[in-house]
Short mmCIF file of C-alpha atoms and ligand atoms in Angstrom, two decimals:
data_model
loop_
_atom_site.label_atom_id
_atom_site.label_comp_id
_atom_site.label_asym_id
_atom_site.label_seq_id
_atom_site.Cartn_x
_atom_site.Cartn_y
_atom_site.Cartn_z
CA MET A 9 0.00 0.00 0.00
CA LYS A 10 1.46 3.35 -1.06
CA ASN A 11 0.69 5.70 1.77
CA ASN A 12 3.34 8.37 1.24
CA ILE A 13 3.57 10.98 -1.48
CA VAL A 14 7.13 11.58 -2.69
CA LEU A 15 7.88 14.76 -4.63
CA CYS A 16 10.83 14.81 -7.00
CA GLY A 17 12.16 17.22 -9.58
CA PHE A 18 14.73 19.93 -10.11
CA MET A 19 15.70 22.64 -7.62
CA GLY A 20 13.01 25.29 -7.58
CA CYS A 21 10.24 23.04 -8.94
CA GLY A 22 8.25 23.58 -5.73
CA LYS A 23 8.77 20.31 -3.83
CA THR A 24 8.81 22.06 -0.46
CA THR A 25 6.10 24.63 -1.20
CA VAL A 26 3.70 22.16 -2.83
CA GLY A 27 4.62 19.51 -0.26
CA LYS A 28 3.51 21.71 2.65
CA VAL A 29 0.19 22.51 0.95
CA LEU A 30 -0.36 18.81 0.22
CA ALA A 31 0.45 17.70 3.76
CA LYS A 32 -1.98 20.23 5.21
CA ALA A 33 -4.77 19.26 2.82
CA LEU A 34 -4.34 15.51 3.39
CA ASN A 35 -3.55 15.79 7.08
CA PHE A 36 -0.22 14.09 6.38
CA GLU A 37 3.12 14.78 8.02
CA PHE A 38 5.60 16.79 5.92
CA ALA A 39 9.25 15.73 5.69
CA ASP A 40 11.95 17.45 3.70
CA SER A 41 15.09 15.48 2.95
CA ASP A 42 17.38 18.56 2.95
CA SER A 43 16.02 19.82 6.30
CA PHE A 44 16.37 16.33 7.75
CA ILE A 45 20.06 16.26 6.72
CA GLU A 46 20.64 19.81 8.02
CA GLN A 47 19.20 18.89 11.40
CA LYS A 48 21.20 15.70 11.63
CA GLU A 49 24.47 17.36 10.62
CA GLY A 50 23.83 20.57 12.57
CA LYS A 51 24.71 22.73 9.56
CA SER A 52 23.25 24.06 6.34
CA ILE A 53 23.42 22.28 2.98
CA SER A 54 25.84 25.00 1.78
CA GLU A 55 28.11 24.37 4.78
CA ILE A 56 28.01 20.60 4.23
CA PHE A 57 29.02 21.03 0.56
CA ALA A 58 31.78 23.52 1.48
CA GLU A 59 33.18 21.68 4.49
CA ASN A 60 32.57 17.99 3.69
CA GLY A 61 32.10 17.94 -0.09
CA GLU A 62 29.33 16.68 -2.37
CA GLU A 63 30.18 13.00 -1.96
CA TYR A 64 29.66 13.23 1.80
CA PHE A 65 26.35 15.02 1.20
CA ARG A 66 25.18 12.31 -1.21
CA LYS A 67 25.88 9.61 1.39
CA ALA A 68 23.96 11.58 4.04
CA GLU A 69 21.16 12.02 1.50
CA THR A 70 20.88 8.26 0.91
CA GLN A 71 20.77 7.70 4.65
CA ALA A 72 18.07 10.36 5.04
CA VAL A 73 16.01 8.99 2.17
CA LYS A 74 16.12 5.46 3.57
CA GLU A 75 14.89 6.66 6.96
CA LEU A 76 12.18 8.90 5.54
CA ALA A 77 10.98 6.17 3.14
CA LEU A 78 9.85 4.10 6.12
CA LYS A 79 7.30 6.69 7.23
CA SER A 80 3.55 6.49 6.60
CA ASP A 81 1.00 9.16 5.72
CA THR A 82 3.85 11.54 4.93
CA VAL A 83 4.61 13.90 2.09
CA ILE A 84 8.34 13.58 1.41
CA ALA A 85 10.16 16.35 -0.48
CA THR A 86 13.40 14.99 -1.93
CA GLY A 87 16.48 16.97 -2.91
CA GLY A 88 16.88 17.63 -6.64
CA GLY A 89 19.71 15.10 -6.92
CA ALA A 90 18.16 12.30 -4.86
CA MET A 91 16.55 10.38 -7.72
CA LEU A 92 19.83 10.10 -9.60
CA LYS A 93 20.66 7.09 -7.43
CA THR A 94 18.50 4.04 -8.18
CA GLU A 95 19.02 2.96 -4.59
CA ASN A 96 17.26 6.11 -3.36
CA ALA A 97 14.44 5.90 -5.90
CA ASN A 98 13.75 2.26 -5.05
CA ALA A 99 13.63 2.93 -1.30
CA LEU A 100 11.18 5.80 -1.79
CA LYS A 101 8.99 3.93 -4.28
CA ASP A 102 8.38 1.07 -1.89
CA LYS A 103 5.76 2.96 0.13
CA GLY A 104 5.62 6.14 -1.90
CA PHE A 105 3.52 7.42 -4.78
CA VAL A 106 6.20 9.37 -6.66
CA VAL A 107 5.28 12.63 -8.35
CA PHE A 108 7.64 14.46 -10.70
CA LEU A 109 7.02 18.22 -10.52
CA ASP A 110 7.96 19.25 -14.02
CA VAL A 111 8.91 22.88 -14.63
CA SER A 112 10.56 24.78 -17.44
CA PRO A 113 14.14 26.05 -17.07
CA GLU A 114 12.70 29.58 -17.33
CA THR A 115 10.60 28.98 -14.21
CA VAL A 116 13.62 27.70 -12.30
CA VAL A 117 15.78 30.65 -13.39
CA LYS A 118 13.04 33.06 -12.28
CA ARG A 119 12.30 31.33 -8.96
CA LEU A 120 15.96 30.95 -7.95
CA LYS A 121 17.11 34.38 -9.16
CA ASP A 122 18.02 35.59 -5.66
CA ASP A 123 18.67 32.20 -4.08
CA ALA A 124 22.05 31.62 -2.43
CA THR A 125 21.32 28.26 -0.78
CA ARG A 126 22.04 25.90 -3.72
CA PRO A 127 25.79 25.18 -3.89
CA LEU A 128 25.53 23.62 -7.37
CA LEU A 129 24.19 26.91 -8.75
CA LYS A 130 26.72 29.25 -7.15
CA ARG A 131 28.37 30.25 -10.40
CA ALA A 132 28.39 32.99 -12.96
CA ASP A 133 26.95 30.80 -15.75
CA ARG A 134 24.11 29.48 -13.61
CA ASP A 135 21.38 29.89 -16.25
CA ARG A 136 23.30 27.63 -18.62
CA VAL A 137 24.04 25.14 -15.83
CA ILE A 138 20.34 25.03 -14.90
CA LYS A 139 19.39 24.19 -18.50
CA GLU A 140 22.07 21.52 -18.87
CA LEU A 141 21.51 19.87 -15.50
CA MET A 142 17.76 19.85 -16.02
CA SER A 143 17.97 18.08 -19.34
CA SER A 144 20.50 15.50 -18.10
CA ARG A 145 18.41 14.77 -14.99
CA ARG A 146 15.00 14.65 -16.63
CA PRO A 147 15.21 10.93 -17.57
CA TYR A 148 15.92 10.05 -13.93
CA TYR A 149 12.90 11.96 -12.65
CA LEU A 150 10.70 10.36 -15.32
CA THR A 151 11.95 6.87 -14.49
CA ALA A 152 11.38 7.34 -10.76
CA ALA A 153 7.94 8.89 -11.07
CA ASP A 154 4.52 7.26 -11.06
CA VAL A 155 3.07 10.47 -12.49
CA THR A 156 4.33 13.76 -13.90
CA VAL A 157 2.61 17.05 -13.14
CA ASN A 158 3.37 20.38 -14.73
CA ALA A 159 4.47 22.65 -11.90
CA ASP A 160 5.04 26.04 -13.56
CA GLY A 161 1.87 27.40 -11.98
CA ASP A 162 0.38 28.04 -8.57
CA ALA A 163 1.15 25.70 -5.64
CA THR A 164 -2.51 25.30 -4.62
CA ASP A 165 -3.56 24.22 -8.13
CA ILE A 166 -0.62 21.81 -8.37
CA ALA A 167 -1.45 20.30 -4.97
CA ARG A 168 -5.06 19.83 -6.08
CA GLU A 169 -3.93 17.92 -9.16
CA VAL A 170 -1.53 15.76 -7.14
CA ILE A 171 -4.31 14.83 -4.68
CA MET A 172 -6.59 13.88 -7.55
CA LEU A 173 -3.89 11.63 -9.06
CA PHE A 174 -2.98 10.12 -5.68
CA ASN A 175 -6.60 9.22 -4.93
CA LYS A 176 -7.03 7.73 -8.40
CA ASN A 177 -3.80 5.74 -8.55
CA HIS A 178 -2.66 4.44 -5.21
C1 S3P B 210 20.53 19.49 -5.03
C2 S3P B 210 19.31 20.01 -4.67
C3 S3P B 210 19.04 20.63 -3.37
C4 S3P B 210 20.01 20.08 -2.31
C5 S3P B 210 21.42 20.21 -2.78
C6 S3P B 210 21.69 19.47 -4.09
C7 S3P B 210 20.70 18.92 -6.38
O1 S3P B 210 17.70 20.38 -2.97
O2 S3P B 210 19.70 18.74 -2.03
O3 S3P B 210 21.70 21.57 -2.91
O4 S3P B 210 21.67 18.18 -6.62
O5 S3P B 210 19.82 19.18 -7.24
P1 S3P B 210 16.41 21.14 -3.63
O6 S3P B 210 16.06 20.40 -4.88
O7 S3P B 210 15.38 21.00 -2.57
O8 S3P B 210 16.82 22.54 -3.87
#
């Protein structure tokens, strides 16, 4: 029985924003993989990347995902890189209805214009990096997902569509 909703997709696709709306509407718990890691490590994602490196972060992410995947009646927001590891996707799919929040690169560029919390995007050519990373990651999100929802619009409308699909499919 799939009794979690797992949100995946690129940075800025709205996993956390939509996830909170969803959890409230369904009376589910909300869990965010990045926040879980930050709490466990006692530092921010940026600090983890700077002090311990990406490889360390990815190991912590797998650990976090495996713990969160065991929950029930929970909306789980994953980090944008989590679904690149089959191990993570499989753990989350076990009890989770996986939703890919699909946005255009233009939406991501706009939403993350003033964001300084994503270490992978701290660079002068970030718009180009966003486009390239999004297209190389897209197949992973599609493979992991049970359904894909366009997420360029408003969080409330997106949450409504996700609930409809969850009720129909799980
Ligand atoms: C990452 C996405 C971030 C965070 C880290 C790496 C990625 O999460 O896990 O900065 O590789 O796409 P969000 O997708 O929640 O921004």
